[in-house]
PDB file of C-alpha atoms and ligand atoms in Angstrom:
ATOM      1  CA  UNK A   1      60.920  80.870  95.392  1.00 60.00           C
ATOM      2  CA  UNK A   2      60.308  82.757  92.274  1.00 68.00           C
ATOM      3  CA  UNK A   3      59.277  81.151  88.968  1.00 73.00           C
ATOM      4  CA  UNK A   4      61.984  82.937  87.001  1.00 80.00           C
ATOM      5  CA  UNK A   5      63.942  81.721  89.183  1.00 81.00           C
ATOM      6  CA  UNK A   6      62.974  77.659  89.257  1.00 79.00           C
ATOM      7  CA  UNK A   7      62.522  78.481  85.187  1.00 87.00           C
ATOM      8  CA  UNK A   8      66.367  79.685  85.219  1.00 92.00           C
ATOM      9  CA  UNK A   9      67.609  76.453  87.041  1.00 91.00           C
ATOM     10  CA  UNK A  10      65.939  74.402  84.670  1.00 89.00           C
ATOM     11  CA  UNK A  11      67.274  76.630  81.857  1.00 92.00           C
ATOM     12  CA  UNK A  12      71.181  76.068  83.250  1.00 93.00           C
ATOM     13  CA  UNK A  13      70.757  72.753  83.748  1.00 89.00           C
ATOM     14  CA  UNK A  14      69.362  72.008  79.611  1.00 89.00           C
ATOM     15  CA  UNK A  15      72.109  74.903  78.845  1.00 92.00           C
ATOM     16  CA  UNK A  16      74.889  72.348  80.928  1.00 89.00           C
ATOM     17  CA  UNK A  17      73.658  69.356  78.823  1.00 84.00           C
ATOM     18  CA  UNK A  18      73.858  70.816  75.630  1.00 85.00           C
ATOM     19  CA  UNK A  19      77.813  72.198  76.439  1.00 85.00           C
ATOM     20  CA  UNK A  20      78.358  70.067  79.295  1.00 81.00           C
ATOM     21  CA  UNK A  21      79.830  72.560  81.137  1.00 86.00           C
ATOM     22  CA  UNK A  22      79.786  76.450  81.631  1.00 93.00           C
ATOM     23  CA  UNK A  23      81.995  79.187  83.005  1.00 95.00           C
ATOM     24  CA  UNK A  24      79.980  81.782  85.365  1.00 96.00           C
ATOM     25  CA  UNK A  25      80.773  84.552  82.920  1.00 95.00           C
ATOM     26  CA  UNK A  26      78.909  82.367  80.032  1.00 95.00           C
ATOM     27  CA  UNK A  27      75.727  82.069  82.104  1.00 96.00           C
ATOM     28  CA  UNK A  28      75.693  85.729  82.968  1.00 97.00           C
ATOM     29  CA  UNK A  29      76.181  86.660  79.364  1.00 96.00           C
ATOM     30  CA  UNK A  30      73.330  83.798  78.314  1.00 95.00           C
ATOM     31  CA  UNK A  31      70.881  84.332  81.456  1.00 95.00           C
ATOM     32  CA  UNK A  32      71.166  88.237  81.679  1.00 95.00           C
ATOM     33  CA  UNK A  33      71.584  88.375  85.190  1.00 96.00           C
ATOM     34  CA  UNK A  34      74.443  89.306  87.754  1.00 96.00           C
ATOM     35  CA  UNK A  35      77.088  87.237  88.904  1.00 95.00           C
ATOM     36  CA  UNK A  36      75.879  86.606  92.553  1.00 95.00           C
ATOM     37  CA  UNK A  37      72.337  85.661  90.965  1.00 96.00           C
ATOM     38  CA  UNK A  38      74.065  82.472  88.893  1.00 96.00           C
ATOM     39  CA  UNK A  39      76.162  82.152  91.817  1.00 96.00           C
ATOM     40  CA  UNK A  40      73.152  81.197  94.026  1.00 95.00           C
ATOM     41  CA  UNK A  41      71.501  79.239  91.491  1.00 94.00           C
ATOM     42  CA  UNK A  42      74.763  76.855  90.897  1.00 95.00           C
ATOM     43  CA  UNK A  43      74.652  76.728  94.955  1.00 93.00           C
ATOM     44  CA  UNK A  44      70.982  75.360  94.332  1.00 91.00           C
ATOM     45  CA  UNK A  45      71.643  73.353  91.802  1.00 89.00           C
ATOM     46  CA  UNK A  46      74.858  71.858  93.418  1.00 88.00           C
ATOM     47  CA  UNK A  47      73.046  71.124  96.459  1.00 84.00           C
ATOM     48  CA  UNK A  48      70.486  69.178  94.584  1.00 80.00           C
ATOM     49  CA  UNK A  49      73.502  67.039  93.234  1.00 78.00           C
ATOM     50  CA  UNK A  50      72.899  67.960  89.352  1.00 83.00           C
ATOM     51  CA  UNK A  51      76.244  70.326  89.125  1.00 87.00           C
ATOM     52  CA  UNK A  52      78.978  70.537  90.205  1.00 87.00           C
ATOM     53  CA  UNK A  53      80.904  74.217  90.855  1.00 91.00           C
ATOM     54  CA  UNK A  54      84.621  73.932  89.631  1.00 86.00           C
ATOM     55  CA  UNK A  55      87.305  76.889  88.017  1.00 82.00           C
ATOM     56  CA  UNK A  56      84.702  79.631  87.831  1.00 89.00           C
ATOM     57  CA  UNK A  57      82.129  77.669  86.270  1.00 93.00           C
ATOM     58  CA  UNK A  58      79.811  74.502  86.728  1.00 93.00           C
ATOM     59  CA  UNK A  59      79.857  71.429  84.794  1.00 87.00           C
ATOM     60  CA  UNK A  60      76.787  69.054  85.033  1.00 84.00           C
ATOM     61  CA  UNK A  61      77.133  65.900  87.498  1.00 77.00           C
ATOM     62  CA  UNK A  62      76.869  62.562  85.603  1.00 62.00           C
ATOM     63  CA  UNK A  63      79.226  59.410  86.208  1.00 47.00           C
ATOM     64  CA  UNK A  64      79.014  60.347  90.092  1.00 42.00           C
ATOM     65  CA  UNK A  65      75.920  60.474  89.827  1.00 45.00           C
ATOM     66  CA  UNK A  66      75.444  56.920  89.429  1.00 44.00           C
ATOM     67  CA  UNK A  67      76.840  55.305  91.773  1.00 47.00           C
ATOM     68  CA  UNK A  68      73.655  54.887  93.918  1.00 50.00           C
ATOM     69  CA  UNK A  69      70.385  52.866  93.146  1.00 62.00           C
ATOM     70  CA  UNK A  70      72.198  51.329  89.945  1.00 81.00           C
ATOM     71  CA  UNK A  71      68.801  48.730  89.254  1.00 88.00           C
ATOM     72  CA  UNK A  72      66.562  49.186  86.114  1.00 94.00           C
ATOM     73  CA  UNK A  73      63.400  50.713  87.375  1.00 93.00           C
ATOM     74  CA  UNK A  74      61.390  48.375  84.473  1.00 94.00           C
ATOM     75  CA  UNK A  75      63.505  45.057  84.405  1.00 93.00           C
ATOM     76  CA  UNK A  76      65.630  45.049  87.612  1.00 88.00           C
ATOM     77  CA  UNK A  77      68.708  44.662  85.668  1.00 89.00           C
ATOM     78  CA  UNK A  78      71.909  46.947  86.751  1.00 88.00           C
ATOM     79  CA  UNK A  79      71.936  49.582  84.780  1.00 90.00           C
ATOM     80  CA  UNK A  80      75.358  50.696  82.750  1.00 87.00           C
ATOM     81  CA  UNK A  81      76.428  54.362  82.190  1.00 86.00           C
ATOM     82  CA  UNK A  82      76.663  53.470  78.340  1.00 88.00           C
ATOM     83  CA  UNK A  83      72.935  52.497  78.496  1.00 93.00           C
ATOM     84  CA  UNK A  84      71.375  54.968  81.164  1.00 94.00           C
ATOM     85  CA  UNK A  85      68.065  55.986  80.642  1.00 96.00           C
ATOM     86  CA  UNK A  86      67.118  58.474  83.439  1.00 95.00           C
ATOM     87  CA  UNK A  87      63.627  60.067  84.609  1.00 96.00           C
ATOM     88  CA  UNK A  88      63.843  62.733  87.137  1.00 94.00           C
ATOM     89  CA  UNK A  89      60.292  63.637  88.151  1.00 94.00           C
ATOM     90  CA  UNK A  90      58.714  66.759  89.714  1.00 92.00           C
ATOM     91  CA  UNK A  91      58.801  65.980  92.660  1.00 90.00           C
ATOM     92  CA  UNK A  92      62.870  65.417  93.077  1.00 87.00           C
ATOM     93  CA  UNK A  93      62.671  61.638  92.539  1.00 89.00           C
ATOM     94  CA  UNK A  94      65.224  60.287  89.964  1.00 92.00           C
ATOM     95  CA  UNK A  95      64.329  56.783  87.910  1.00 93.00           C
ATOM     96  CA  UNK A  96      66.710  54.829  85.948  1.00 94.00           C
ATOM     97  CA  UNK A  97      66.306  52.628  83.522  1.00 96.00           C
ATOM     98  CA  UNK A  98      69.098  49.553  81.785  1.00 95.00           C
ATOM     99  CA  UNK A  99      68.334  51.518  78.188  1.00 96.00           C
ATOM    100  CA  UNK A 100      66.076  53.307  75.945  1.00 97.00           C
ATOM    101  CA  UNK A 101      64.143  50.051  75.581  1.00 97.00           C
ATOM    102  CA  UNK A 102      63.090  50.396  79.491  1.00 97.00           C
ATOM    103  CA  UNK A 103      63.667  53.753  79.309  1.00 97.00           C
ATOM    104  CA  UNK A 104      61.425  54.959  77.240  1.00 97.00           C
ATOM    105  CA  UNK A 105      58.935  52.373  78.586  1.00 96.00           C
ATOM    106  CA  UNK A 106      59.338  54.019  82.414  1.00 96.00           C
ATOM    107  CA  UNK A 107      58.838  57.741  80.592  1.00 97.00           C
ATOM    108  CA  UNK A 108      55.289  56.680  79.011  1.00 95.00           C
ATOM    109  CA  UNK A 109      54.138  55.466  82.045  1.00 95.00           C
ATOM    110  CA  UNK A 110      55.265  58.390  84.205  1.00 94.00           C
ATOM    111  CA  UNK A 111      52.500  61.609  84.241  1.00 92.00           C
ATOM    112  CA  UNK A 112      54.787  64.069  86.239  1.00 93.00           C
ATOM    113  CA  UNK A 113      58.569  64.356  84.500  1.00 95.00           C
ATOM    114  CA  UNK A 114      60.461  67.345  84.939  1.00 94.00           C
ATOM    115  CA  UNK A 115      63.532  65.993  82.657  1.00 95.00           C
ATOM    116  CA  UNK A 116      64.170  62.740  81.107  1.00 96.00           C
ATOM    117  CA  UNK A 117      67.499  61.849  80.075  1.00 96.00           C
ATOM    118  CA  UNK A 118      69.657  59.332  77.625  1.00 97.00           C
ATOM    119  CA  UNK A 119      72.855  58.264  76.920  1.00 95.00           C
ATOM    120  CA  UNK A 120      73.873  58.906  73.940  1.00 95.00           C
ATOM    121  CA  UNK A 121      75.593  55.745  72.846  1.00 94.00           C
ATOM    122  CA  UNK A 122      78.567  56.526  70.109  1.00 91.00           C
ATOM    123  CA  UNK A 123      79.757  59.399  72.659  1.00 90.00           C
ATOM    124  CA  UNK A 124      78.940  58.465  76.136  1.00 87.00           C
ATOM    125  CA  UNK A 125      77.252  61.763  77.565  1.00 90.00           C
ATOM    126  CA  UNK A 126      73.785  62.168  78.474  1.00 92.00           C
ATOM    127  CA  UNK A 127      71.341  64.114  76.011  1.00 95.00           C
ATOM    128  CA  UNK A 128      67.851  65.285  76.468  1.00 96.00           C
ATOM    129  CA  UNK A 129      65.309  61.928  75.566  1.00 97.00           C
ATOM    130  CA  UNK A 130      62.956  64.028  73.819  1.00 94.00           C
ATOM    131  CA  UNK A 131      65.996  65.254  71.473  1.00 95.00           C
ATOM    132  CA  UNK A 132      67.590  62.596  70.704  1.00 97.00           C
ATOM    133  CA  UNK A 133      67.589  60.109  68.134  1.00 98.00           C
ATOM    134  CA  UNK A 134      66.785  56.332  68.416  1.00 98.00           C
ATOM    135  CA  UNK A 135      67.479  53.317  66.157  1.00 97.00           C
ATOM    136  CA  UNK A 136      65.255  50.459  67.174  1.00 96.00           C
ATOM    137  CA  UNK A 137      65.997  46.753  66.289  1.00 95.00           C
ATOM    138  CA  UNK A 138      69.767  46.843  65.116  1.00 95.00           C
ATOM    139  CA  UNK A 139      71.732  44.067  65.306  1.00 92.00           C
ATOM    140  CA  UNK A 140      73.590  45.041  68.292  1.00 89.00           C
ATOM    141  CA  UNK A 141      71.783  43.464  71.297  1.00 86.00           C
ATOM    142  CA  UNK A 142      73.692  45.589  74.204  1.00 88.00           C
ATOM    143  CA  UNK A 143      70.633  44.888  77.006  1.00 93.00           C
ATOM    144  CA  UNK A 144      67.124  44.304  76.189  1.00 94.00           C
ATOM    145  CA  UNK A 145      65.214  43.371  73.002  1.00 92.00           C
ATOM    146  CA  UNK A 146      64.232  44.880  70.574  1.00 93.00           C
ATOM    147  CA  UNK A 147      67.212  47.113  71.105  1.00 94.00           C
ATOM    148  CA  UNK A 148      67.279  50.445  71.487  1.00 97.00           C
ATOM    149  CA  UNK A 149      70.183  53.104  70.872  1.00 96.00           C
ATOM    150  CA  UNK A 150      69.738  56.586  71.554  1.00 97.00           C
ATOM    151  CA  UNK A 151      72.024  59.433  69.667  1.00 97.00           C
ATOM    152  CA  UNK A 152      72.603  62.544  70.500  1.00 96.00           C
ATOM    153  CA  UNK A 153      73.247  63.493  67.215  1.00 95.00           C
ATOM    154  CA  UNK A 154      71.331  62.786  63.616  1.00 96.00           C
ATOM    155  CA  UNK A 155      74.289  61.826  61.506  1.00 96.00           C
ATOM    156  CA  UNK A 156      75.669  59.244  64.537  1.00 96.00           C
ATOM    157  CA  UNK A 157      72.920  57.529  64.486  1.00 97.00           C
ATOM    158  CA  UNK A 158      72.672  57.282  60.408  1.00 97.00           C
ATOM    159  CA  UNK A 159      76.235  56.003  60.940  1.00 95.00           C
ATOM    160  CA  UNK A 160      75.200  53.232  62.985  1.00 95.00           C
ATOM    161  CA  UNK A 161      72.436  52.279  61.362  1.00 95.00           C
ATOM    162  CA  UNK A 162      74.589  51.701  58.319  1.00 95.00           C
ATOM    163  CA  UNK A 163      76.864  49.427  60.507  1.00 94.00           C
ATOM    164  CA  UNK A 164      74.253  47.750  62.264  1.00 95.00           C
ATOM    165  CA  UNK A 165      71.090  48.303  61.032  1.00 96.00           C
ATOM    166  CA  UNK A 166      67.973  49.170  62.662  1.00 96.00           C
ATOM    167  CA  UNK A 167      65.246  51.698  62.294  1.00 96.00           C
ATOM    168  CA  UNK A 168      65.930  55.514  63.400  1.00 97.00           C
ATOM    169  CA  UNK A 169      62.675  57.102  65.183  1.00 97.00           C
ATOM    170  CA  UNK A 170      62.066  60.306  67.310  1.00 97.00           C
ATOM    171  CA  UNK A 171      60.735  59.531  71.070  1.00 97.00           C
ATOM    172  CA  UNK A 172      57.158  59.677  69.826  1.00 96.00           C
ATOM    173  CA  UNK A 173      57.991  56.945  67.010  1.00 96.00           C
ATOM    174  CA  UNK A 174      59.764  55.201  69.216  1.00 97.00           C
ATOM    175  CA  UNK A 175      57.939  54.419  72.261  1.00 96.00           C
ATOM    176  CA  UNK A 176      55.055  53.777  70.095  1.00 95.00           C
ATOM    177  CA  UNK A 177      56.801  51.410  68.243  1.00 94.00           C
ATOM    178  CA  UNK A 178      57.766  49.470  71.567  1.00 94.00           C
ATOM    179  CA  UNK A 179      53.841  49.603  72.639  1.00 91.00           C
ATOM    180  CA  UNK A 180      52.853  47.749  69.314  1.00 90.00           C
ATOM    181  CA  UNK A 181      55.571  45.147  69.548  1.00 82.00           C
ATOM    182  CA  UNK A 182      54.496  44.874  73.538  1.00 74.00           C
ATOM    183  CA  UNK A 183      51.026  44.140  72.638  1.00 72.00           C
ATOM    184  CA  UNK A 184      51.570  42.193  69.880  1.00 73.00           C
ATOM    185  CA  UNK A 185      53.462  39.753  72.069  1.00 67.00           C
ATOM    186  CA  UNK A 186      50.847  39.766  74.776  1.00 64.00           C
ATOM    187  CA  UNK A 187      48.337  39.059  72.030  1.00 57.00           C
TER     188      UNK A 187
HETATM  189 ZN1  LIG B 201      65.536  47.516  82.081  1.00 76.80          ZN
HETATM  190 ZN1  LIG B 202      67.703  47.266  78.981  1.00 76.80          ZN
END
């Protein structure tokens, strides 16, 4: 298969998550390329499970998506759609995690990610890990501690914080945080 090809997949798939779904005539206009082109690509795609093709357009799987393999990949808890924390690696295997907490745990251990996924919490979708937001250590214990809450969105997560407390970090912040507090208990 071509690159620009494998490149475009991955490029409808981040363009699904950000609008969560897509008419054919909107990827054609976005991708540049004819009909029958994003018309094999959703086939792909659809095949692989990550979209679905409905009315003209696609919209990205997600709730029936998790109806297998529901265990936390860290802690062996089930893991809840409010919570997900998902890892999809290069090689077509998928990961889930209970939360951020494991999930972000499972993505700093993992070399070869394609895509890593979270929740976001206030409005139930899944958003791009590396985008979103995170408030560590608010009040709200939902699954493991330290907690950790991932927002799509900036001003959500200020909102919450405000309610609940907590610390807002990026990724980077956040799963560094979790190391030091890991190692500190082993300590
Ligand atoms: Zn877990
Ligand atoms: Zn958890």
């Amino acid at each position: 298969m071509p690159r620009t090809a494998i490149n475009r997949e991955k490029k409808i798939l981040e363009y699904l998550q950000d609008h969560g779904n897509a008419s054919i005539q909107d990827l054609v206009a976005v991708f540049d390329v004819s009909n029958m082109t994003i018309h094999r690509d959703l086939d792909k795609l659809e095949k692989a499970g990550y979209v679905q093709k409905k009315h003209g357009g696609a919209v990205l799987v997600e709730k029936t998506a998790l109806t297998g393999r529901n265990i936390c990949e860290m802690c062996r808890k089930p893991v809840a759609d409010r919570t997900l924390f998902l890892v999809k690696l290069e090689n077509g295997e998928e990961k889930r995690a209970c939360c951020a907490h494991c999930g972000l745990m499972l993505h700093s251990r993992e070399p070869n990610i394609w895509q890593s996924l979270t929740a976001d919490y206030l409005r139930g979708h899944v958003v791009s890990s590396n985008q979103a937001v995170y408030v560590i250590g608010s009040e709200l214990n939902i699954c493991c501690v330290p907690s950790v809450l991932s927002f799509g969105v900036r001003e959500d997560a200020e909102k919450f914080l405000r309610g609940f407390g907590g610390t807002m970090m990026t990724m980077e912040q956040a799963i560094q945080q979790l190391h030091g507090m890991m190692h500190a208990l082993e300590a």
